[in-house]
Short mmCIF file of C-alpha atoms and ligand atoms in Angstrom, two decimals:
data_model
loop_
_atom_site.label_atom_id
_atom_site.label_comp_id
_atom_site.label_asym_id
_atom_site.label_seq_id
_atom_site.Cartn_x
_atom_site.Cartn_y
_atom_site.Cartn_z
CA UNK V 311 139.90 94.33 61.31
CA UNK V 312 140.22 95.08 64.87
CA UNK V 313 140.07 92.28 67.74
CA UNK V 314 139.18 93.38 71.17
CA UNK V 315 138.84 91.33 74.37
CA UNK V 316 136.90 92.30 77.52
CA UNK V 317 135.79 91.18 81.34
CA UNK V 318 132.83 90.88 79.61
CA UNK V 319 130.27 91.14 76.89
CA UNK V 320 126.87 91.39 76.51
CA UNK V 321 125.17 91.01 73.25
CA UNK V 322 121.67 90.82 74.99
CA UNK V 323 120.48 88.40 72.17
CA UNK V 324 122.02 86.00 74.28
CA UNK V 325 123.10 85.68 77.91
CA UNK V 326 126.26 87.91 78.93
CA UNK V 327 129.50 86.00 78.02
CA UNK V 328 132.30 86.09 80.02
CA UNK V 329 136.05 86.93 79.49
CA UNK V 330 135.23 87.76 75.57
CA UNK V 331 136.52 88.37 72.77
CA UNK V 332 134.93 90.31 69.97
CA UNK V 333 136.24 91.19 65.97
CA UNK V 334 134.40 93.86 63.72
CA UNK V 335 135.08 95.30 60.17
CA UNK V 336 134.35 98.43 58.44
CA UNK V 337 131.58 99.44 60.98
CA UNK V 338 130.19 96.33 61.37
CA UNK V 339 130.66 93.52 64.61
CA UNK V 340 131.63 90.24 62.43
CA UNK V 341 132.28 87.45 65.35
CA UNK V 342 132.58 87.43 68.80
CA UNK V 343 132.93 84.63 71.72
CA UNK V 344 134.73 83.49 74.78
CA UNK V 345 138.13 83.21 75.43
CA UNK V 346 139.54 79.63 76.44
CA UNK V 347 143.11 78.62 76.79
CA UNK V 348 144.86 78.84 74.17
CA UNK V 349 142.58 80.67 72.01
CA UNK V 350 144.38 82.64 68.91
CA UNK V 351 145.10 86.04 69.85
CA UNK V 352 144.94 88.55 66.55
CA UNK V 353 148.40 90.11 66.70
CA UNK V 354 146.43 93.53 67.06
CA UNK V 355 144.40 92.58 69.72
CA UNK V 356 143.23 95.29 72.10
CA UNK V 357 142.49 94.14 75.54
CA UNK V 358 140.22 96.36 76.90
CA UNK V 359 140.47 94.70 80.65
CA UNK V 360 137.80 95.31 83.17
CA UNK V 361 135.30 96.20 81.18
CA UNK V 362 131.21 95.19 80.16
CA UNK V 363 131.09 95.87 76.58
CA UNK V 364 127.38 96.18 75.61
CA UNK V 365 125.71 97.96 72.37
CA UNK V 366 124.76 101.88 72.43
CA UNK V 367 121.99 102.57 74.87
CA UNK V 368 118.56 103.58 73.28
CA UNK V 369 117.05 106.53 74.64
CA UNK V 370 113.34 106.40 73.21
CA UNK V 371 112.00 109.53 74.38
CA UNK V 372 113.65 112.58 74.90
CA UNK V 373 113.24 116.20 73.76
CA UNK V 374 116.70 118.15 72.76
CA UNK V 375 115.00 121.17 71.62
CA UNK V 376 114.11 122.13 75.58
CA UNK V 377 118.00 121.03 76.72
CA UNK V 378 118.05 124.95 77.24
CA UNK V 379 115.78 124.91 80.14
CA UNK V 380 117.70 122.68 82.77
CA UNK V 381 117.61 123.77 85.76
CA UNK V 382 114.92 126.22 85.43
CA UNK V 383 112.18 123.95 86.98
CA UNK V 384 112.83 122.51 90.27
CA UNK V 385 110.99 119.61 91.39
CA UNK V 386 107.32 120.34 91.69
CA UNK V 387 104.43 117.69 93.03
CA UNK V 388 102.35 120.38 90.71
CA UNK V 389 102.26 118.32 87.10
CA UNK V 390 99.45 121.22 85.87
CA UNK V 391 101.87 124.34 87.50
CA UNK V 392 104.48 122.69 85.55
CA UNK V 393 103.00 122.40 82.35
CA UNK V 394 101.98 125.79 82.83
CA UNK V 395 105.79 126.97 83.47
CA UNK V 396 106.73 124.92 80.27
CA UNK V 397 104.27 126.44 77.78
CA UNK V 398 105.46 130.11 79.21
CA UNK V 399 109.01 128.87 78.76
CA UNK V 400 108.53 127.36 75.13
CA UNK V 401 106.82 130.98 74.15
CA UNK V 402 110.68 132.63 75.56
CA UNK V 403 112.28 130.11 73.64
CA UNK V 404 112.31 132.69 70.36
CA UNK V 405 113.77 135.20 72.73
CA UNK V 406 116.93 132.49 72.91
CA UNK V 407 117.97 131.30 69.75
CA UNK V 408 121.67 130.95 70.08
CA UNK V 409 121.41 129.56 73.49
CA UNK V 410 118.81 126.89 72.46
CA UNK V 411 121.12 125.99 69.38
CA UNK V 412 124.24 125.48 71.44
CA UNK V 413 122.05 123.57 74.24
CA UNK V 414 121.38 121.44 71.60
CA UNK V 415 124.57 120.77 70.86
CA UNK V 416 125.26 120.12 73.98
CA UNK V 417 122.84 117.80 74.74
CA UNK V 418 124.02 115.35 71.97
CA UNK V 419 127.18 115.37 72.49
CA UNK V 420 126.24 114.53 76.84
CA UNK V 421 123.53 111.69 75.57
CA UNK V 422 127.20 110.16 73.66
CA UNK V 423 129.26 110.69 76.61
CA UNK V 424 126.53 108.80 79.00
CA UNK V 425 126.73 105.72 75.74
CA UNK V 426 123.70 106.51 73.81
CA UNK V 427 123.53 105.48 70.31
CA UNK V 428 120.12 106.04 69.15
CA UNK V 429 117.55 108.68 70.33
CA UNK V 430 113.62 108.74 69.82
CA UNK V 431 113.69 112.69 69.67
CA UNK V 432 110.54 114.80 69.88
CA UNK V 433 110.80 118.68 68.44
CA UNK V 434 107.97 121.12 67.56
CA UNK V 435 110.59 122.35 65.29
CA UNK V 436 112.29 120.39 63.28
CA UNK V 437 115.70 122.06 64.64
CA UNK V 438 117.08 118.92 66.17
CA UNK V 439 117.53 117.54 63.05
CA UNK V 440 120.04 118.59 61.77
CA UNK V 441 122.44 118.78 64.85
CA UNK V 442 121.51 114.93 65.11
CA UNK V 443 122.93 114.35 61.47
CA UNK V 444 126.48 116.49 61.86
CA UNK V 445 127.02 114.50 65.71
CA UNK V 446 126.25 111.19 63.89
CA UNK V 447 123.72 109.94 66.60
CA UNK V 448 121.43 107.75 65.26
CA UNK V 449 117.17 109.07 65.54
CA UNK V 450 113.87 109.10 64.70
CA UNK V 451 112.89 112.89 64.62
CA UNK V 452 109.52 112.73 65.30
CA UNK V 453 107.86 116.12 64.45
CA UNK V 454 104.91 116.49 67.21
CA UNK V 455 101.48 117.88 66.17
CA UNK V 456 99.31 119.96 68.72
CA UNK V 457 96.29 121.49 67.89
CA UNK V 458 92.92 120.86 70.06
CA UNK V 459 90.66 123.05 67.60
CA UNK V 460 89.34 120.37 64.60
CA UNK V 461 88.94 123.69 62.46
CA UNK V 462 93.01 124.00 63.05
CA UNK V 463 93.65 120.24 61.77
CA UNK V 464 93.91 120.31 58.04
CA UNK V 465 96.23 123.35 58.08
CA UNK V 466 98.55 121.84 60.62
CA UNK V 467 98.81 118.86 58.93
CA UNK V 468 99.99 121.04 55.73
CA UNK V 469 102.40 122.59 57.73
CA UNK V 470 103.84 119.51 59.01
CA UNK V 471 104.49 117.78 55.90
CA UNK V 472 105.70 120.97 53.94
CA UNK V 473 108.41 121.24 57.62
CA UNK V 474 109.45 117.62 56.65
CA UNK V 475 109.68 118.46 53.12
CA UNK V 476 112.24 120.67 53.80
CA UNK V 477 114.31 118.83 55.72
CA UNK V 478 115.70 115.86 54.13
CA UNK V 479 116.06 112.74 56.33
CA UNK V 480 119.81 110.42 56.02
CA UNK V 481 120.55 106.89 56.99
CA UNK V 482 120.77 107.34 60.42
CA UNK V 483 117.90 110.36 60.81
CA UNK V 484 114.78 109.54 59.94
CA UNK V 485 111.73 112.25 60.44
CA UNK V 486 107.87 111.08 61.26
CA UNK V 487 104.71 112.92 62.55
CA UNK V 488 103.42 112.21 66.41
CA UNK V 489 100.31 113.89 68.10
CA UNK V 490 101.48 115.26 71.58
CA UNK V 491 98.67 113.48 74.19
CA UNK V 492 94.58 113.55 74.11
CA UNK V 493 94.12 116.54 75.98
CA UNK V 494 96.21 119.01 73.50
CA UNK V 495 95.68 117.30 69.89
CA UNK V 496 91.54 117.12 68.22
CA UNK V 497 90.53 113.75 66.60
CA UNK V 498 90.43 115.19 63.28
CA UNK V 499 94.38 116.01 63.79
CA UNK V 500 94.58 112.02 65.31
CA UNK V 501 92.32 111.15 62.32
CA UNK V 502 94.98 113.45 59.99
CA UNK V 503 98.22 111.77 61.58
CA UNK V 504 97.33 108.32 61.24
CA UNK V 505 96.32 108.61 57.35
CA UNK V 506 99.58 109.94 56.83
CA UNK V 507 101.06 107.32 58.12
CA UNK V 508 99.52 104.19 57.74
CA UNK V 509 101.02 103.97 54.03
CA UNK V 510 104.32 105.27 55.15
CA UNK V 511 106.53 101.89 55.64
CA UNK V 512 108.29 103.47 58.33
CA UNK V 513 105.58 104.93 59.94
CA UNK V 514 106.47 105.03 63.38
CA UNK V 515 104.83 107.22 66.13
CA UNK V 516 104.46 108.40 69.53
CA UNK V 517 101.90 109.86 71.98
CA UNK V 518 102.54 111.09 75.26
CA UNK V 519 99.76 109.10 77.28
CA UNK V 520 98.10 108.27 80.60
CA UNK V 521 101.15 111.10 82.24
CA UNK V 522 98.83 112.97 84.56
CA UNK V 523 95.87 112.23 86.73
CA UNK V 524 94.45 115.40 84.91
CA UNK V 525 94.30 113.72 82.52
CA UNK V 526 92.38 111.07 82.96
CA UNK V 527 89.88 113.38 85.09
CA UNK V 528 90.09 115.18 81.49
CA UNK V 529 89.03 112.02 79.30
CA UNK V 530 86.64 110.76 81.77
CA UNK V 531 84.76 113.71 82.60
CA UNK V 532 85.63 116.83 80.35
CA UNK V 533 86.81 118.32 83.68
CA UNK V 534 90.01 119.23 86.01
CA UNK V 535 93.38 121.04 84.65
CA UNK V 536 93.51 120.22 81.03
CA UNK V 537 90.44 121.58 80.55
CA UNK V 538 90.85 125.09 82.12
CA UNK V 539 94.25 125.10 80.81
CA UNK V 540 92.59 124.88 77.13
CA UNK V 541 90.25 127.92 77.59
CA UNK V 542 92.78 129.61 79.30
CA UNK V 543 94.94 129.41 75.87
CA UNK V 544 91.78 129.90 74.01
CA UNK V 545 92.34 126.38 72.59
CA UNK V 546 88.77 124.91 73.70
CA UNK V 547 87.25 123.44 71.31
CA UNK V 548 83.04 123.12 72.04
CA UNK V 549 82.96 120.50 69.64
CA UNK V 550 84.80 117.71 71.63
CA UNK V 551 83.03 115.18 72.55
CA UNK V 552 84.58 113.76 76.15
CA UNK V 553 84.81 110.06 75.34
CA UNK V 554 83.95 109.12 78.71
CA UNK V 555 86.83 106.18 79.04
CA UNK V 556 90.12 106.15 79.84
CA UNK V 557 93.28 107.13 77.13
CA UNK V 558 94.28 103.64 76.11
CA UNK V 559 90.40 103.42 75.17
CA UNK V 560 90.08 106.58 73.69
CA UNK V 561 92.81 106.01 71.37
CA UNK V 562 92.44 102.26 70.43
CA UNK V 563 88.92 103.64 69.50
CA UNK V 564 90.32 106.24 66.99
CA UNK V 565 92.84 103.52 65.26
CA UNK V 566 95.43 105.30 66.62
CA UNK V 567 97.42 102.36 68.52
CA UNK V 568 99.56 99.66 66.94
CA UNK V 569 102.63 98.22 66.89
CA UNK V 570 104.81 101.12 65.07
CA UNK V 571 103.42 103.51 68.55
CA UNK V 572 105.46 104.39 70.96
CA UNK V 573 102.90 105.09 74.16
CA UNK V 574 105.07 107.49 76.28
CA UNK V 575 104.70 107.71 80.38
CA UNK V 576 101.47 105.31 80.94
CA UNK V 577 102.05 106.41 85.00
CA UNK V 578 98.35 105.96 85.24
CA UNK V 579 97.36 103.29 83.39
CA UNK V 580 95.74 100.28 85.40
CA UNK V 581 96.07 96.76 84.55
CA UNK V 582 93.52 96.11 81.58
CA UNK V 583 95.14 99.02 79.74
CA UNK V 584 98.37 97.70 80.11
CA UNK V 585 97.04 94.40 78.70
CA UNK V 586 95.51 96.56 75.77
CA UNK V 587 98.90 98.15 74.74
CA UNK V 588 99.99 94.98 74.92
CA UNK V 589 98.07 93.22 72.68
CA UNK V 590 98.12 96.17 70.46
CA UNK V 591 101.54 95.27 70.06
CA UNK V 592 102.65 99.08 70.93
CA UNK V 593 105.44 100.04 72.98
CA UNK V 594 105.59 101.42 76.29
CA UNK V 595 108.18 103.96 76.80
CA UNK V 596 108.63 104.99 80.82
CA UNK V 597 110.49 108.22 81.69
CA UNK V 598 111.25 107.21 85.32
CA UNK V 599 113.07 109.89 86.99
CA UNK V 600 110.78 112.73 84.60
CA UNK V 601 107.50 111.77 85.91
CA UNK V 602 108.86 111.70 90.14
CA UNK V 603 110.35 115.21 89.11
CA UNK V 604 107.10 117.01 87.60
CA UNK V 605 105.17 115.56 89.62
CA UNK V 606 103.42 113.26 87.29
CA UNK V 607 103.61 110.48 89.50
CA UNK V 608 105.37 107.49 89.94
CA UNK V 609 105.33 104.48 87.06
CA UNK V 610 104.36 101.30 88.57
CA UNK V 611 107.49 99.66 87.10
CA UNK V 612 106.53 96.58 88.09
CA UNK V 613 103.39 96.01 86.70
CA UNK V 614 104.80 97.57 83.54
CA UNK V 615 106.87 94.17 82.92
CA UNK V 616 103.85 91.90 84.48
CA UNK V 617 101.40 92.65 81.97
CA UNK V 618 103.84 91.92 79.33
CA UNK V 619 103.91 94.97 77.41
CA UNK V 620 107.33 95.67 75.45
CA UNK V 621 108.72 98.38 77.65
CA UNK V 622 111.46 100.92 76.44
CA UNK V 623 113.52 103.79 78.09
CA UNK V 624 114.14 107.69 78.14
CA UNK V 625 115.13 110.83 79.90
CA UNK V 626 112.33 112.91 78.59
CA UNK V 627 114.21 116.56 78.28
CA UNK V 628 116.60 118.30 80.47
CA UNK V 629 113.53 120.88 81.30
CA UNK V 630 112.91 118.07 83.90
CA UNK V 631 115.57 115.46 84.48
CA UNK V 632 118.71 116.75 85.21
CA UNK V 633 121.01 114.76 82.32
CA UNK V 634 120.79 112.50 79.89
CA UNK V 635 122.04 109.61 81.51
CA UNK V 636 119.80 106.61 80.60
CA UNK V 637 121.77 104.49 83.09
CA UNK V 638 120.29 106.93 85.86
CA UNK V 639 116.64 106.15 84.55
CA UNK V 640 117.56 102.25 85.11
CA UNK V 641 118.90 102.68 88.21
CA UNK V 642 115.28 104.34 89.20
CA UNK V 643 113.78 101.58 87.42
CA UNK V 644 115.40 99.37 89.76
CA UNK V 645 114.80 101.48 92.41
CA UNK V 646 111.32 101.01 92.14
CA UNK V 647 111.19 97.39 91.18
CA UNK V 648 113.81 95.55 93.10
CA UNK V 649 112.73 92.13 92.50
CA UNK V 650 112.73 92.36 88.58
CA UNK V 651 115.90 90.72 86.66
CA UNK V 652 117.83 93.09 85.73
CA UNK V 653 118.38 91.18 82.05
CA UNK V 654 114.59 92.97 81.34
CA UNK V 655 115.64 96.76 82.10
CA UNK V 656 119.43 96.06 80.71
CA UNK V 657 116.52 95.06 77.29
CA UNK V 658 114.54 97.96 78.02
CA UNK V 659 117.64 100.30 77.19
CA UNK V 660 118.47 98.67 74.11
CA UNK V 661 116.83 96.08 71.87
CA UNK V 662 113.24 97.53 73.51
CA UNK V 663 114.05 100.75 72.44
CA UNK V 664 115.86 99.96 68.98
CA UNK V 665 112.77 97.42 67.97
CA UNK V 666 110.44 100.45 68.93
CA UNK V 667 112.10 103.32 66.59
CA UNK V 668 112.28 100.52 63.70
CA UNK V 669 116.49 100.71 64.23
CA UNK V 670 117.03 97.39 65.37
CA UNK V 671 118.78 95.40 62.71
CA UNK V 672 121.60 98.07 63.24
CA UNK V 673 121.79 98.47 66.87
CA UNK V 674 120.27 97.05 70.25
CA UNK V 675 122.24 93.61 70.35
CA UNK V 676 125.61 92.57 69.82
CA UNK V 677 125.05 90.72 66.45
CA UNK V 678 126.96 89.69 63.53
CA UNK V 679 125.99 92.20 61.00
CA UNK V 680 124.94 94.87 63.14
CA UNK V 681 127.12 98.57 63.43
CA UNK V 682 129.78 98.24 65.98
CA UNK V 683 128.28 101.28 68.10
CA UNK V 684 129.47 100.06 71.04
CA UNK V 685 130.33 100.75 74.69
CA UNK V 686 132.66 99.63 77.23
CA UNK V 687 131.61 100.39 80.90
CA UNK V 688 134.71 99.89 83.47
CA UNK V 689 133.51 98.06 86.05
CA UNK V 690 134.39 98.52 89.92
CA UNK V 691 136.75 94.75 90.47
CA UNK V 692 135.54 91.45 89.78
CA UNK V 693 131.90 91.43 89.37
CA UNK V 694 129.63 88.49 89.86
CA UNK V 695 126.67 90.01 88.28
CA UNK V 696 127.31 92.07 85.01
CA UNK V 697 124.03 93.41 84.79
CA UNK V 698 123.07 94.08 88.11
CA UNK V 699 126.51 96.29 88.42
CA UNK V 700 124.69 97.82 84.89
CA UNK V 701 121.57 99.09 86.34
CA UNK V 702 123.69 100.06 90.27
CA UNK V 703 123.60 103.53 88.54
CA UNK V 704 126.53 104.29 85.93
CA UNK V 705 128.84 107.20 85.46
CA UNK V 706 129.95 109.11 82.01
CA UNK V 707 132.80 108.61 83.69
CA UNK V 708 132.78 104.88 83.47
CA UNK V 709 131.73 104.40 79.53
CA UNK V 710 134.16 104.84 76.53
CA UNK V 711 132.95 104.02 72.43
CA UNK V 712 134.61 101.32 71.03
CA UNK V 713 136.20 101.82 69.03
CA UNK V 714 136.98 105.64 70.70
CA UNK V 715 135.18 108.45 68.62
ZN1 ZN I 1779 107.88 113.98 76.47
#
């Protein structure tokens, strides 16, 4: 029953507590508090020192399967060029099995090293899974559905389920079905996805949405990028009817949004859609340092947390950040929104992201009960504000699991 005792502590139920103490059992925090004079001291006490001991990060949105392709995209202002450059890569990907296995590996074992406890991983595949289970890092697998023909929809569906069917999820993996974004998946595949899960009591979800302004030239007027790209791939489907509206819309009108979605990117949304997510109790998940890099655009941080949408936090893949460091994305967060508290994007990188991926009464706070996947970030001297100095941008260097893995 080890007793540890730190600068600090943040359980982020509850305002950071300094000079702390903290005692867990078998996997599981049991008490923790702050020191005063005199307090009883376990006679194995570890004493940690200067360190801000907070719960594993959540990174809500990332894709491990493409961890083979870092560095082969440099920063573009040309979102369609690199979509374009990823879909040719994907097709090589066959060509690289071994490599994309063991930058797999990899990848875990970085997103650990940079204090990430839970992932919200999207694979075309499958093949994370199982890589996920033997490094013990907690994820929803969700198994992402693209298909734009509605003649395609039934049989992809059957090949999704029989894919999940022969993977078997575990405690700390669990697998679920996500369409990719409006412009590559038909409504009948929408229609398909959310039938499937609305009975599921997991159910969770995710939809890349409102990324690119091609995008929303798509939904709005059948037009632009998306389009071409389509035909180009002999993916058009003459069916579609262009809904006219923008994606929030679009979706809310096919059932599709609710509070078990994660909405990925929103870059473009304005302030009504925001307000929709919102009240659709969904969660926004903003990739930061992903959309400046493809050229996506920049998320209007700000206005993310104004409208009061529940906003979480991930790399997206190494094909276009260039690590897994979620404390990078926060210090971009704060980057772009200097005036926020840094309490809500400290949230946004844990209990956001846990409550999203349905994890949360395991990890995301500092709770009696919960699993002691914790980290312990050294900190540079004495430091007035703990989590400001969290989101000043932190170093793998910096964070060690307690207790050490
Ligand atoms: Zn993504």
């Amino acid at each position: 029953m080890p007793q540890y005792r730190a600068a600090w502590l943040l359980p982020i139920s509850q305002p950071p507590i300094r000079d702390a103490w903290l005692r867990t059992d078998r996997g599981r925090v049991i008490a923790f508090g702050h020191t005063r004079p005199g307090d009883f001291t376990a006679p194995d006490e570890i004493d940690l020192g200067d360190v801000a001991v907070l719960p594993g990060l959540v990174n809500a949105h990332t894709h491990l399967e493409l961890s083979w392709m870092r560095g082969r995209l440099p920063e573009t202002d040309d979102f369609d060029g690199w979509i374009r450059r990823i879909i040719e890569l994907k097709t090589e990907s066959a060509k690289h099995g071994a490599a994309v296995a063991a930058a797999t590996d990899e990848a875990i074992r970085e997103a650990r090293a940079f204090g990430t406890a839970v992932v919200g991983d999207i694979t075309n595949s499958l093949a994370t899974s199982r890589p996920l289970k033997e490094h013990g890092l907690a994820a929803v697998v969700f198994h992402e559905l693209l298909g734009f023909r509605s003649e395609d929809a039934a049989r992809l569906m059957q090949e999704a389920v029989a894919g999940l069917q022969s993977e078997p999820a575990s405690d700390l993996v669990r697998h679920t079905l996500a369409p990719h974004a409006p412009y590559s998946v038909s409504p009948a595949l929408f229609g398909l996805i959310r039938a499937a899960l609305q009975h599921d009591p997991f159910g969770r979800s995710s939809v890349h949405l409102g990324e690119s302004a091609a995008e929303i030239e798509f939904l709005k007027y059948g037009t632009g990028p998306c389009r071409t790209g389509l035909e180009r791939m002999g993916k058009w489907d003459p069916s579609w009817v262009c809904p006219q509206s923008g994606p929030v819309e679009y979706l809310d009108r096919m059932g599709v949004l609710d509070d078990r979605v994660l909405v990925v990117h929103g870059v473009h949304f304005g302030e009504a859609e925001l307000k929709r997510v919102a009240a659709k109790g969904a969660t926004l998940v903003t990739c930061p340092r992903g959309n400046i890099r493809t050229g996506a655009g920049t998320p209007p941080i700000e206005e993310f947390f104004d409208s009061g949408v529940r906003i979480a936090v991930g790399t997206d893949s190494l094909a276009s950040v260039p690590d897994l460091n979620l404390f990078a994305e926060l210090e971009e967060m704060r980057r772009l929104a200097p005036a926020l508290p840094a309490r809500l994007l400290v949230e946004s990188a844990t209990i956001n992201g846990a409550r999203a991926l349905g994890f949360d009464s395991d990890f995301g706070t500092i709770d009696s009960g919960k699993r002691d996947a914790l980290i312990a970030v050294q900190l540079d001297g004495y430091v007035p504000n703990v989590e400001e100095y969290l989101v000043s941008g932190i170093e793998a260097s910096q964070i060690s699991w307690i207790p050490p893995s």
